[in-house]
Coordinates of N, CA and C in Angstrom, one line a residue:
Chain A
E198 N 0.5 -1.3 0.9 CA 0.3 0.2 0.1 C 0.4 0.8 0.2
L199 N 0.3 2.2 -0.7 CA 0.9 3.5 -1.1 C 1.1 4.3 0.5
K200 N 2.0 5.2 1.0 CA 2.3 5.5 1.8 C 2.8 6.4 1.8
V201 N 2.3 8.1 2.4 CA 3.2 9.3 1.8 C 3.4 9.9 3.6
E202 N 4.5 10.4 3.6 CA 5.0 10.6 5.2 C 6.0 12.5 4.6
Q203 N 4.8 13.3 5.3 CA 5.7 14.6 5.3 C 5.9 14.3 6.5
N204 N 7.4 15.4 6.9 CA 8.3 16.4 8.2 C 8.5 17.4 7.7
P205 N 8.6 18.3 8.4 CA 7.7 18.7 9.9 C 6.5 18.5 9.1
L206 N 5.5 18.3 10.6 CA 3.8 18.6 9.9 C 3.5 19.6 10.5
F207 N 4.5 20.4 11.4 CA 4.4 22.0 12.1 C 6.1 22.8 11.8
L208 N 5.6 23.6 10.8 CA 7.0 24.6 11.0 C 6.4 26.3 11.1
S209 N 7.6 26.9 12.5 CA 7.1 28.0 12.6 C 9.0 28.7 12.3
M210 N 9.0 29.6 10.7 CA 10.1 30.2 11.0 C 10.3 32.0 10.8
Q211 N 11.6 32.2 10.9 CA 11.0 33.2 11.2 C 11.7 34.0 9.6
E212 N 11.1 35.5 8.9 CA 11.6 36.5 7.6 C 12.5 35.6 7.1
G213 N 13.2 35.9 6.2 CA 14.4 35.2 5.8 C 15.3 34.7 5.6
K214 N 15.1 33.1 6.7 CA 15.8 32.1 6.4 C 15.3 30.8 5.7
N215 N 16.0 30.5 6.0 CA 16.3 28.8 4.5 C 15.2 27.3 5.2
Y216 N 14.8 26.6 5.1 CA 14.2 25.4 5.5 C 13.5 24.4 4.5
T217 N 13.4 23.2 4.5 CA 13.0 22.2 4.1 C 12.1 21.5 4.1
I218 N 10.8 21.0 3.7 CA 10.0 20.4 3.9 C 10.5 18.9 3.2
Y219 N 10.6 17.6 3.6 CA 10.5 16.3 3.3 C 9.1 15.5 3.1
C220 N 9.0 14.9 1.6 CA 8.1 14.3 1.1 C 8.7 12.8 1.3
N221 N 8.6 11.5 2.3 CA 8.9 10.4 2.0 C 8.1 9.6 1.1
Y222 N 8.0 8.4 0.4 CA 6.8 7.8 -0.1 C 7.1 6.0 -0.4
S223 N 6.3 5.6 -0.7 CA 6.9 3.5 0.1 C 6.6 2.6 -1.3
T224 N 6.1 3.6 -1.9 CA 6.6 2.2 -3.2 C 6.6 3.2 -4.6
T225 N 7.1 2.1 -5.7 CA 7.5 3.3 -7.0 C 6.2 3.9 -7.3
S226 N 6.5 4.9 -8.0 CA 6.1 5.7 -8.2 C 7.2 7.0 -9.3
D227 N 5.9 7.1 -10.6 CA 6.9 8.5 -11.3 C 6.0 9.9 -11.3
R228 N 5.6 10.3 -10.9 CA 4.5 11.4 -10.2 C 4.4 11.8 -9.3
L229 N 5.4 13.2 -8.9 CA 5.0 13.7 -7.8 C 4.6 15.1 -8.1
Y230 N 3.9 15.3 -6.8 CA 3.5 16.9 -6.9 C 3.0 17.8 -5.5
W231 N 3.6 18.4 -5.6 CA 3.0 19.9 -4.8 C 2.4 20.7 -4.4
Y232 N 2.0 20.3 -3.5 CA 0.6 21.7 -3.5 C 0.3 22.9 -2.0
R233 N -0.5 23.5 -2.2 CA -0.4 24.9 -1.8 C -1.9 24.8 -0.8
Q234 N -2.3 25.0 0.5 CA -3.4 24.9 0.2 C -3.3 27.1 1.9
D235 N -4.5 27.5 1.7 CA -4.1 29.0 2.4 C -5.4 28.1 3.3
P236 N -5.7 28.5 4.4 CA -6.5 28.4 5.6 C -8.0 28.7 4.5
G237 N -8.6 27.7 5.0 CA -10.1 28.1 4.6 C -10.7 27.5 2.5
K238 N -9.5 27.8 1.7 CA -9.7 27.7 0.5 C -8.9 26.6 0.1
S239 N -9.1 26.3 -0.7 CA -8.9 25.0 -1.8 C -7.6 24.7 -2.4
L240 N -6.9 24.1 -3.2 CA -6.0 23.7 -3.2 C -4.8 24.1 -4.4
E241 N -3.8 25.0 -4.2 CA -3.4 25.0 -5.5 C -2.2 24.4 -6.4
S242 N -2.2 24.1 -7.8 CA -0.9 23.6 -7.4 C 0.0 24.1 -7.8
L243 N 1.5 23.9 -7.0 CA 2.8 24.7 -7.5 C 3.9 24.4 -7.9
F244 N 3.7 22.1 -8.2 CA 4.9 21.8 -8.7 C 4.2 20.0 -9.3
V245 N 5.1 20.1 -11.0 CA 5.1 18.6 -10.5 C 6.0 17.4 -11.2
L246 N 6.6 16.8 -10.6 CA 7.9 16.3 -10.5 C 7.7 14.9 -11.6
L247 N 8.3 14.7 -12.3 CA 8.0 13.6 -13.1 C 9.2 12.6 -13.4
S248 N 9.9 13.0 -13.2 CA 11.7 11.7 -13.4 C 12.2 12.0 -12.2
N249 N 13.2 10.7 -12.3 CA 14.3 10.8 -11.4 C 15.8 12.3 -11.4
G250 N 15.7 13.0 -10.5 CA 16.5 14.0 -10.3 C 16.1 15.7 -10.6
A251 N 14.3 15.5 -11.5 CA 14.1 16.6 -11.3 C 14.0 17.6 -10.8
V252 N 14.0 18.7 -10.5 CA 13.9 20.1 -9.9 C 13.2 21.5 -10.7
K253 N 12.2 22.1 -9.8 CA 11.7 22.9 -10.1 C 11.7 24.2 -9.4
Q254 N 11.7 25.3 -9.8 CA 11.7 26.1 -9.1 C 10.8 27.4 -9.5
E255 N 10.0 27.8 -8.6 CA 9.1 29.3 -9.2 C 9.5 30.2 -8.2
G256 N 9.8 31.2 -8.1 CA 9.5 32.0 -6.9 C 11.2 31.6 -5.2
R257 N 10.4 31.8 -4.5 CA 11.5 31.1 -3.9 C 11.0 29.8 -2.9
L258 N 10.7 29.0 -3.7 CA 10.0 27.3 -3.8 C 10.8 27.2 -4.4
M259 N 11.8 25.5 -4.3 CA 12.2 24.4 -5.3 C 11.8 23.4 -4.6
A260 N 11.7 22.7 -5.6 CA 11.1 21.1 -5.6 C 12.3 20.6 -6.1
S261 N 12.4 18.8 -5.8 CA 13.4 18.4 -5.8 C 12.6 16.6 -5.6
L262 N 13.1 15.6 -7.0 CA 13.1 14.4 -6.9 C 13.5 13.9 -6.8
D263 N 14.1 12.4 -5.7 CA 14.9 11.1 -5.8 C 13.9 9.9 -5.9
T264 N 14.0 9.4 -7.2 CA 13.4 7.8 -6.9 C 13.5 6.9 -7.0
K265 N 14.8 6.9 -6.9 CA 15.6 6.2 -5.9 C 15.3 5.9 -4.2
A266 N 15.6 7.0 -3.9 CA 15.4 7.2 -2.3 C 13.7 7.6 -1.6
R267 N 13.2 7.6 -3.0 CA 11.7 8.2 -3.0 C 11.6 8.8 -1.5
L268 N 12.1 10.6 -2.3 CA 11.9 11.2 -1.2 C 11.9 12.6 -2.3
S269 N 10.6 13.3 -1.7 CA 10.9 14.7 -2.4 C 11.2 15.8 -1.2
T270 N 11.3 16.7 -1.8 CA 12.0 17.9 -1.0 C 11.3 19.4 -1.6
L271 N 10.8 20.2 -0.8 CA 10.2 21.4 -1.2 C 11.8 22.5 0.2
H272 N 12.1 22.8 -0.5 CA 13.0 24.4 -0.5 C 12.7 25.3 -0.5
I273 N 12.5 25.9 0.7 CA 11.9 27.5 0.9 C 13.7 28.5 0.9
T274 N 13.6 29.5 0.3 CA 14.5 30.2 0.4 C 14.2 31.4 0.8
A275 N 15.4 32.6 1.7 CA 14.6 33.8 2.4 C 13.4 34.1 2.5
A276 N 12.2 33.0 3.2 CA 11.2 33.0 3.2 C 10.4 34.4 4.0
V277 N 9.4 34.7 2.7 CA 8.4 35.9 3.5 C 7.0 35.8 4.1
H278 N 6.2 36.5 4.7 CA 5.0 35.6 5.1 C 3.6 35.8 4.0
D279 N 4.2 36.1 2.9 CA 3.4 35.3 2.3 C 3.2 33.8 1.7
L280 N 4.4 33.2 2.6 CA 4.5 31.9 2.3 C 3.8 30.8 3.0
S281 N 2.7 31.2 3.9 CA 2.6 31.2 4.8 C 1.3 30.9 4.4
A282 N 1.1 29.0 4.8 CA 0.2 28.4 4.4 C 0.5 26.9 5.0
T283 N -0.6 26.1 4.1 CA -0.3 24.5 4.5 C 0.5 23.7 3.2
Y284 N 1.6 23.2 2.9 CA 1.5 22.5 2.0 C 1.1 21.3 2.1
F285 N 1.2 20.7 1.0 CA 0.9 19.1 0.6 C 1.9 18.3 0.1
C286 N 2.3 17.5 -0.2 CA 2.6 16.5 -1.1 C 1.7 15.9 -1.3
A287 N 2.0 15.4 -2.5 CA 1.0 13.7 -3.6 C 1.7 12.8 -3.9
V288 N 1.3 12.4 -4.3 CA 2.1 11.0 -5.1 C 1.1 9.5 -5.6
D289 N 1.4 9.7 -7.1 CA 0.5 8.9 -7.7 C 1.1 7.5 -8.0
G290 N 0.2 6.5 -7.3 CA 0.9 5.7 -7.2 C 0.1 5.1 -8.4
D291 N -0.3 5.1 -9.6 CA -0.8 4.6 -10.9 C -2.5 4.8 -10.6
N292 N -2.0 6.1 -10.7 CA -3.4 6.7 -10.3 C -4.1 6.8 -8.5
D293 N -3.5 6.3 -7.9 CA -3.9 5.8 -6.4 C -3.0 6.8 -5.7
M294 N -3.7 8.3 -5.5 CA -3.2 9.4 -5.6 C -3.1 9.6 -3.6
R295 N -2.0 9.4 -3.0 CA -2.4 9.5 -1.8 C -1.1 11.1 -1.4
F296 N -2.7 11.3 -0.7 CA -1.4 12.9 -0.1 C -0.6 12.8 1.1
G297 N -0.1 13.4 1.4 CA 1.0 13.6 3.3 C 0.2 14.1 3.8
A298 N 0.1 14.6 4.5 CA -0.6 14.9 6.0 C -0.7 16.6 6.2
G299 N 0.4 17.5 5.4 CA 0.7 18.4 5.0 C 1.4 19.2 6.2
T300 N 2.1 20.3 5.4 CA 3.4 21.2 6.8 C 2.4 22.0 7.0
R301 N 2.7 22.5 7.9 CA 2.0 23.9 8.3 C 2.5 25.1 8.3
L302 N 3.2 25.9 7.8 CA 4.5 26.8 7.8 C 4.3 27.9 7.9
T303 N 4.4 28.6 9.0 CA 4.0 29.9 9.8 C 5.6 31.2 9.4
V304 N 5.5 31.5 9.0 CA 6.3 32.6 8.6 C 6.3 33.9 9.3
K305 N 7.0 34.2 10.2 CA 7.1 35.0 11.5 C 8.0 36.6 10.9
P306 N 7.5 37.3 11.2 CA 8.8 39.2 10.8 C 10.2 38.6 12.0
Chain B
N270 N -12.3 31.3 -18.9 CA -12.3 30.0 -18.3 C -13.0 30.3 -16.6
A271 N -13.5 28.7 -16.5 CA -14.6 29.0 -15.0 C -13.8 27.9 -14.1
G272 N -13.2 26.9 -14.8 CA -12.2 26.0 -14.4 C -13.4 24.6 -13.8
V273 N -12.4 24.8 -12.2 CA -13.7 23.5 -11.8 C -14.8 24.0 -11.0
T274 N -15.9 23.7 -10.9 CA -16.5 24.5 -10.2 C -17.7 23.4 -9.7
Q275 N -18.6 23.8 -8.4 CA -18.8 21.9 -7.6 C -19.8 23.1 -6.8
T276 N -20.9 22.4 -6.5 CA -22.3 23.1 -6.0 C -22.4 22.0 -4.8
P277 N -22.9 22.2 -3.8 CA -23.2 23.5 -3.0 C -21.8 23.5 -1.7
K278 N -22.2 24.9 -2.2 CA -21.0 24.9 -1.1 C -20.9 25.0 0.2
F279 N -22.0 24.8 0.9 CA -22.4 24.1 2.1 C -23.2 23.3 2.1
H280 N -23.6 22.6 3.0 CA -24.6 21.9 2.9 C -25.1 21.0 4.8
I281 N -26.3 20.6 4.9 CA -26.3 20.0 6.2 C -27.4 19.0 6.2
L282 N -26.7 17.8 6.2 CA -27.6 16.9 5.5 C -28.4 16.0 6.9
K283 N -29.2 15.4 7.7 CA -29.6 14.5 8.2 C -29.2 13.6 8.0
I284 N -29.0 12.2 8.9 CA -28.4 10.9 9.2 C -29.5 10.2 8.3
G285 N -28.9 9.7 7.3 CA -29.4 8.7 6.7 C -30.1 9.0 5.7
Q286 N -30.3 10.7 5.5 CA -30.5 10.8 3.9 C -29.2 10.6 2.4
S287 N -29.4 11.2 1.7 CA -28.6 11.1 0.3 C -28.7 12.6 -0.4
M288 N -27.5 12.5 -0.9 CA -27.5 13.8 -1.7 C -26.3 13.6 -3.1
T289 N -26.4 14.8 -3.4 CA -25.4 14.2 -4.7 C -24.4 15.8 -4.6
L290 N -23.3 15.4 -4.9 CA -22.6 16.7 -4.8 C -22.9 17.1 -6.3
Q291 N -21.8 17.8 -7.0 CA -22.1 18.4 -8.2 C -20.7 18.7 -9.1
C292 N -19.8 18.6 -9.3 CA -18.9 19.3 -10.1 C -18.5 19.1 -11.9
T293 N -17.9 20.4 -12.4 CA -17.6 20.6 -14.1 C -17.0 21.0 -13.3
Q294 N -15.9 20.5 -15.0 CA -15.3 21.3 -15.7 C -15.2 21.9 -17.0
D295 N -14.3 23.1 -17.3 CA -14.6 23.4 -19.0 C -13.5 23.4 -19.3
M296 N -12.3 22.6 -19.1 CA -11.4 22.8 -19.1 C -10.6 21.2 -20.3
N297 N -12.0 20.6 -20.7 CA -12.3 19.2 -21.1 C -11.0 18.4 -20.9
H298 N -10.2 18.2 -19.4 CA -9.7 17.4 -18.8 C -10.2 15.6 -18.8
N299 N -9.2 14.9 -19.4 CA -9.9 14.0 -19.1 C -10.0 13.0 -17.9
Y300 N -9.3 13.0 -16.9 CA -9.0 12.8 -15.2 C -9.5 13.7 -14.5
M301 N -10.7 12.8 -13.7 CA -11.2 13.7 -12.6 C -11.0 13.2 -11.6
Y302 N -11.4 13.6 -10.7 CA -10.9 13.4 -8.7 C -12.3 13.3 -8.0
W303 N -12.6 12.6 -7.4 CA -13.3 13.1 -5.5 C -12.6 12.7 -4.5
Y304 N -12.3 14.1 -3.4 CA -11.4 14.0 -2.3 C -12.3 14.0 -0.9
R305 N -12.0 14.0 -0.2 CA -12.0 14.2 1.1 C -11.4 14.6 2.2
Q306 N -11.6 16.0 2.9 CA -10.6 16.4 4.1 C -11.2 16.6 5.1
D307 N -10.1 15.8 5.8 CA -11.2 16.2 7.1 C -10.4 17.2 8.0
P308 N -10.5 18.0 9.0 CA -10.3 19.1 10.0 C -8.8 18.7 10.0
G309 N -7.5 19.4 9.8 CA -5.8 19.8 10.0 C -5.4 17.9 8.9
M310 N -5.5 17.5 8.2 CA -5.6 16.4 7.4 C -5.3 16.8 6.3
G311 N -4.6 15.7 5.3 CA -4.5 15.1 4.3 C -5.9 15.1 3.6
L312 N -5.9 15.3 2.0 CA -7.4 14.5 1.3 C -6.5 13.0 1.2
K313 N -8.0 12.4 0.9 CA -7.7 11.6 0.2 C -8.9 11.1 -1.0
L314 N -8.0 10.0 -1.5 CA -9.2 10.0 -2.5 C -10.5 9.3 -2.5
I315 N -11.1 9.4 -3.1 CA -13.0 8.6 -2.9 C -13.2 7.5 -4.2
Y316 N -13.1 8.1 -5.1 CA -13.1 7.8 -6.6 C -12.4 8.3 -7.4
Y317 N -12.3 7.9 -8.7 CA -11.9 8.4 -9.9 C -12.1 8.2 -11.3
S318 N -12.0 8.8 -12.2 CA -11.9 8.9 -13.7 C -10.8 8.9 -14.7
V319 N -11.1 8.1 -15.2 CA -10.0 8.0 -16.5 C -10.7 9.0 -17.7
G320 N -11.7 9.0 -17.7 CA -12.7 9.5 -19.1 C -13.9 9.0 -18.8
A321 N -14.6 9.5 -19.7 CA -16.2 9.6 -19.6 C -16.8 8.0 -20.2
G322 N -17.4 7.6 -19.1 CA -17.9 6.1 -18.6 C -17.1 5.4 -18.2
I323 N -15.9 6.0 -17.4 CA -15.0 4.8 -16.6 C -14.4 5.8 -15.1
T324 N -15.0 4.7 -14.8 CA -15.0 5.6 -12.8 C -14.2 4.2 -12.4
D325 N -13.5 4.5 -10.8 CA -12.3 3.4 -10.2 C -13.0 3.5 -9.1
K326 N -12.0 2.8 -8.2 CA -12.5 2.8 -6.5 C -11.2 4.2 -5.8
G327 N -10.8 4.9 -4.9 CA -10.1 5.5 -4.7 C -9.7 4.4 -3.0
E328 N -9.6 5.7 -2.3 CA -8.5 4.8 -1.4 C -9.9 4.9 -0.1
V329 N -10.9 5.7 -0.4 CA -11.8 5.4 1.0 C -13.8 5.8 0.2
P330 N -13.7 4.5 -0.7 CA -14.7 4.6 -1.7 C -16.0 4.4 -0.7
N331 N -16.4 4.0 0.2 CA -17.9 2.8 1.1 C -18.1 4.3 1.5
G332 N -19.7 3.7 0.8 CA -20.7 4.8 1.1 C -21.2 6.2 0.1
Y333 N -20.2 6.2 -0.8 CA -20.2 7.1 -1.8 C -20.2 6.1 -3.1
N334 N -20.9 6.4 -4.7 CA -20.9 6.4 -5.6 C -20.8 7.5 -6.6
V335 N -20.4 7.3 -7.7 CA -19.5 8.2 -8.9 C -21.0 7.9 -10.4
S336 N -20.8 9.0 -10.9 CA -20.9 8.1 -12.3 C -20.2 9.3 -13.5
R337 N -19.7 9.0 -14.6 CA -19.0 9.8 -15.6 C -20.0 10.2 -16.3
S338 N -20.9 10.7 -17.4 CA -21.7 9.7 -18.7 C -21.1 11.2 -19.5
T339 N -20.5 12.5 -19.0 CA -20.2 13.5 -20.3 C -18.1 13.6 -19.7
T340 N -17.2 14.4 -20.4 CA -16.1 15.0 -19.7 C -16.2 15.8 -19.0
E341 N -17.7 16.2 -18.6 CA -17.6 17.5 -17.7 C -17.8 18.0 -16.7
D342 N -19.1 16.8 -16.4 CA -19.7 16.5 -15.4 C -18.9 14.9 -14.7
F343 N -18.8 15.3 -13.4 CA -18.3 13.8 -12.3 C -19.2 14.2 -11.0
P344 N -20.3 13.7 -10.8 CA -21.3 13.8 -10.1 C -21.7 12.6 -8.7
L345 N -20.9 13.4 -7.2 CA -20.6 12.2 -6.5 C -21.6 12.1 -5.4
R346 N -22.5 10.9 -5.5 CA -23.2 10.8 -4.4 C -23.6 10.3 -3.6
L347 N -23.8 10.8 -2.7 CA -23.8 9.7 -1.3 C -25.5 9.1 -0.5
E348 N -25.0 7.7 -0.1 CA -26.1 7.1 0.1 C -26.1 7.2 1.8
L349 N -27.7 7.8 2.3 CA -28.2 6.7 3.6 C -26.9 7.6 4.4
A350 N -26.4 8.5 3.9 CA -25.4 9.4 5.1 C -25.3 9.2 6.9
A351 N -24.2 9.6 6.8 CA -23.4 9.3 8.4 C -22.8 10.4 8.6
P352 N -22.6 10.7 10.3 CA -21.7 11.5 11.3 C -20.2 11.3 10.5
S353 N -20.1 10.2 9.8 CA -18.2 10.2 9.8 C -18.3 10.5 7.9
Q354 N -19.2 11.1 7.4 CA -19.4 11.4 6.5 C -18.8 13.0 6.0
T355 N -19.0 13.8 7.7 CA -18.8 15.4 7.5 C -17.6 15.5 7.1
S356 N -17.0 16.3 6.3 CA -15.7 16.6 5.7 C -16.0 17.7 4.8
V357 N -15.3 18.2 4.2 CA -15.1 19.4 3.5 C -14.4 18.5 1.6
Y358 N -15.1 17.9 0.8 CA -15.2 17.4 -0.6 C -14.5 18.7 -1.4
F359 N -13.9 18.1 -2.3 CA -13.3 18.2 -3.4 C -12.9 17.9 -4.6
C360 N -13.3 18.3 -5.0 CA -13.5 17.8 -7.1 C -11.5 18.5 -7.8
A361 N -11.7 17.5 -8.8 CA -10.5 18.1 -9.0 C -10.4 17.3 -10.8
S362 N -9.8 18.3 -11.3 CA -9.1 17.5 -12.6 C -7.8 18.0 -12.8
S363 N -7.4 16.6 -14.1 CA -6.3 17.3 -14.9 C -6.1 16.7 -16.0
R364 N -5.0 16.8 -16.5 CA -4.8 16.8 -18.2 C -4.3 15.5 -17.9
D365 N -3.7 14.6 -18.1 CA -3.3 12.9 -18.0 C -1.9 13.1 -17.1
R366 N -2.8 13.1 -16.2 CA -1.9 13.2 -14.3 C -1.0 14.1 -14.4
L367 N -1.2 15.5 -15.2 CA -0.5 16.0 -14.7 C -0.9 17.4 -13.8
A368 N -0.7 18.1 -13.3 CA -1.6 19.4 -12.5 C -2.9 19.5 -12.5
Q369 N -2.9 18.9 -10.8 CA -5.0 18.6 -10.6 C -5.4 19.8 -11.0
Y370 N -6.4 20.6 -10.8 CA -6.9 21.7 -11.0 C -8.4 21.4 -9.7
F371 N -8.3 22.4 -8.7 CA -9.0 21.7 -7.7 C -10.4 22.8 -8.0
G372 N -11.3 22.3 -7.4 CA -12.7 22.6 -7.1 C -12.7 23.8 -5.7
P373 N -13.6 24.5 -5.5 CA -13.2 25.5 -3.7 C -14.3 25.0 -3.2
G374 N -14.7 23.0 -3.2 CA -14.8 22.6 -1.7 C -16.5 22.9 -1.8
T375 N -16.6 21.7 -1.0 CA -18.1 21.4 -0.7 C -18.1 21.2 1.0
R376 N -18.1 21.7 1.9 CA -18.2 22.0 3.0 C -19.8 21.0 3.7
L377 N -19.8 19.9 3.8 CA -20.8 18.9 4.2 C -20.4 18.5 5.8
T378 N -22.0 18.8 6.8 CA -22.0 18.3 7.6 C -23.5 17.3 7.5
V379 N -23.2 16.4 8.6 CA -24.7 15.2 8.6 C -24.5 15.1 10.7
L380 N -25.5 15.5 10.6 CA -26.0 16.3 11.7 C -27.2 14.6 12.0

């Protein structure tokens, strides 16, 4: 059974600092997704990673995928308050989509 | 493009009643999904569809049914509602298993 684990579940950062969120999954998959969710809102797609070694960047966020280690990371550079949200990774196990529990990020001035 | 739309936004259902949550997308996406999100948790896949006329179970299908008669519509039916079905329901669509576009959600309470 496909399992997806994120850590940390809660993250409080100061503005300007860097940090990484980790997403581990249990079985082979060729697709990994990162989403953002603001409180009380729907989910917004951030990245789709389709191959081993894939790296994608958008603004202060960079995502990478290591399929051999079954690990994806979401790196935050020089955090700003606007990045406060919950971040989810999701893994596509041949249409069996499984989400991590989410990382609730708070960026403090 | 309206994207993915869901109705209703909110609903209160009595135990044992049935209802249908509506989902429509106007992006001509072949894949559509239904998820539920319990408070403070990640999403769990209920059902998905890879195209009109084709549906399959996800992780938590019990108590739900779906149909997909057109590319655009993917309604979710709750039969004999139970308090455990109190949740926020999200519909999503994607082209070829790429990024999913989510609807605004339906907040359902079963009392």
